[in-house]
Amino acid sequence: METTIKAPTKETVRLYMQQRQAERRPPPDLQSIRRQLGWELVTNRSPKR
């Protein structure tokens, strides 16, 4: 199995950071941030050829 990383775009991260700064609250946990940005590890189950 091969694992790849699905990362958010720079624009998505910038928008997220602007919203977080405007809220003036402590940051959420790392898993919550990744979920909000759609940043996840994706396992490729197809065999290599």
PDB file of C-alpha atoms in Angstrom:
ATOM      1  CA  MET A   1       0.000   0.000   0.000  1.00  0.00           C
ATOM      2  CA  GLU A   2       1.180   3.461  -0.831  1.00  0.00           C
ATOM      3  CA  THR A   3       0.282   6.474   1.297  1.00  0.00           C
ATOM      4  CA  THR A   4       0.008   9.934  -0.189  1.00  0.00           C
ATOM      5  CA  ILE A   5      -0.774  13.264   1.419  1.00  0.00           C
ATOM      6  CA  LYS A   6      -3.734  15.306   0.276  1.00  0.00           C
ATOM      7  CA  ALA A   7      -2.842  18.896   1.194  1.00  0.00           C
ATOM      8  CA  PRO A   8      -5.027  22.023   1.043  1.00  0.00           C
ATOM      9  CA  THR A   9      -4.210  24.836  -1.372  1.00  0.00           C
ATOM     10  CA  LYS A  10      -2.270  27.877  -0.192  1.00  0.00           C
ATOM     11  CA  GLU A  11      -5.377  29.999  -0.640  1.00  0.00           C
ATOM     12  CA  THR A  12      -7.385  27.668   1.606  1.00  0.00           C
ATOM     13  CA  VAL A  13      -4.731  27.862   4.331  1.00  0.00           C
ATOM     14  CA  ARG A  14      -4.517  31.677   4.075  1.00  0.00           C
ATOM     15  CA  LEU A  15      -8.282  32.016   4.378  1.00  0.00           C
ATOM     16  CA  TYR A  16      -8.316  29.641   7.358  1.00  0.00           C
ATOM     17  CA  MET A  17      -5.545  31.605   9.099  1.00  0.00           C
ATOM     18  CA  GLN A  18      -7.341  34.928   8.535  1.00  0.00           C
ATOM     19  CA  GLN A  19     -10.534  33.501  10.021  1.00  0.00           C
ATOM     20  CA  ARG A  20      -8.645  32.054  12.997  1.00  0.00           C
ATOM     21  CA  GLN A  21      -6.946  35.389  13.729  1.00  0.00           C
ATOM     22  CA  ALA A  22     -10.293  37.202  13.600  1.00  0.00           C
ATOM     23  CA  GLU A  23     -11.812  34.806  16.164  1.00  0.00           C
ATOM     24  CA  ARG A  24      -9.132  35.546  18.783  1.00  0.00           C
ATOM     25  CA  ARG A  25      -9.475  32.146  20.454  1.00  0.00           C
ATOM     26  CA  PRO A  26      -6.899  29.459  21.214  1.00  0.00           C
ATOM     27  CA  PRO A  27      -6.235  27.203  18.225  1.00  0.00           C
ATOM     28  CA  PRO A  28      -8.113  23.910  17.972  1.00  0.00           C
ATOM     29  CA  ASP A  29      -6.320  20.572  18.173  1.00  0.00           C
ATOM     30  CA  LEU A  30      -4.274  19.405  15.177  1.00  0.00           C
ATOM     31  CA  GLN A  31      -6.801  16.771  14.053  1.00  0.00           C
ATOM     32  CA  SER A  32      -9.540  19.396  13.977  1.00  0.00           C
ATOM     33  CA  ILE A  33      -7.398  21.752  11.875  1.00  0.00           C
ATOM     34  CA  ARG A  34      -6.588  18.985   9.401  1.00  0.00           C
ATOM     35  CA  ARG A  35     -10.265  18.025   9.156  1.00  0.00           C
ATOM     36  CA  GLN A  36     -11.335  21.650   8.543  1.00  0.00           C
ATOM     37  CA  LEU A  37      -8.739  22.081   5.781  1.00  0.00           C
ATOM     38  CA  GLY A  38      -9.288  18.670   4.203  1.00  0.00           C
ATOM     39  CA  TRP A  39      -5.668  17.748   4.874  1.00  0.00           C
ATOM     40  CA  GLU A  40      -5.410  13.997   5.231  1.00  0.00           C
ATOM     41  CA  LEU A  41      -3.382  10.914   4.489  1.00  0.00           C
ATOM     42  CA  VAL A  42      -4.837   8.870   1.667  1.00  0.00           C
ATOM     43  CA  THR A  43      -3.971   5.201   1.306  1.00  0.00           C
ATOM     44  CA  ASN A  44      -3.721   3.982  -2.265  1.00  0.00           C
ATOM     45  CA  ARG A  45      -4.878   0.366  -2.253  1.00  0.00           C
ATOM     46  CA  SER A  46      -4.199  -0.361  -5.921  1.00  0.00           C
ATOM     47  CA  PRO A  47      -1.118  -2.480  -6.630  1.00  0.00           C
ATOM     48  CA  LYS A  48       1.917  -0.866  -8.271  1.00  0.00           C
ATOM     49  CA  ARG A  49       2.614  -1.827 -11.843  1.00  0.00           C
TER      50      ARG A  49
END
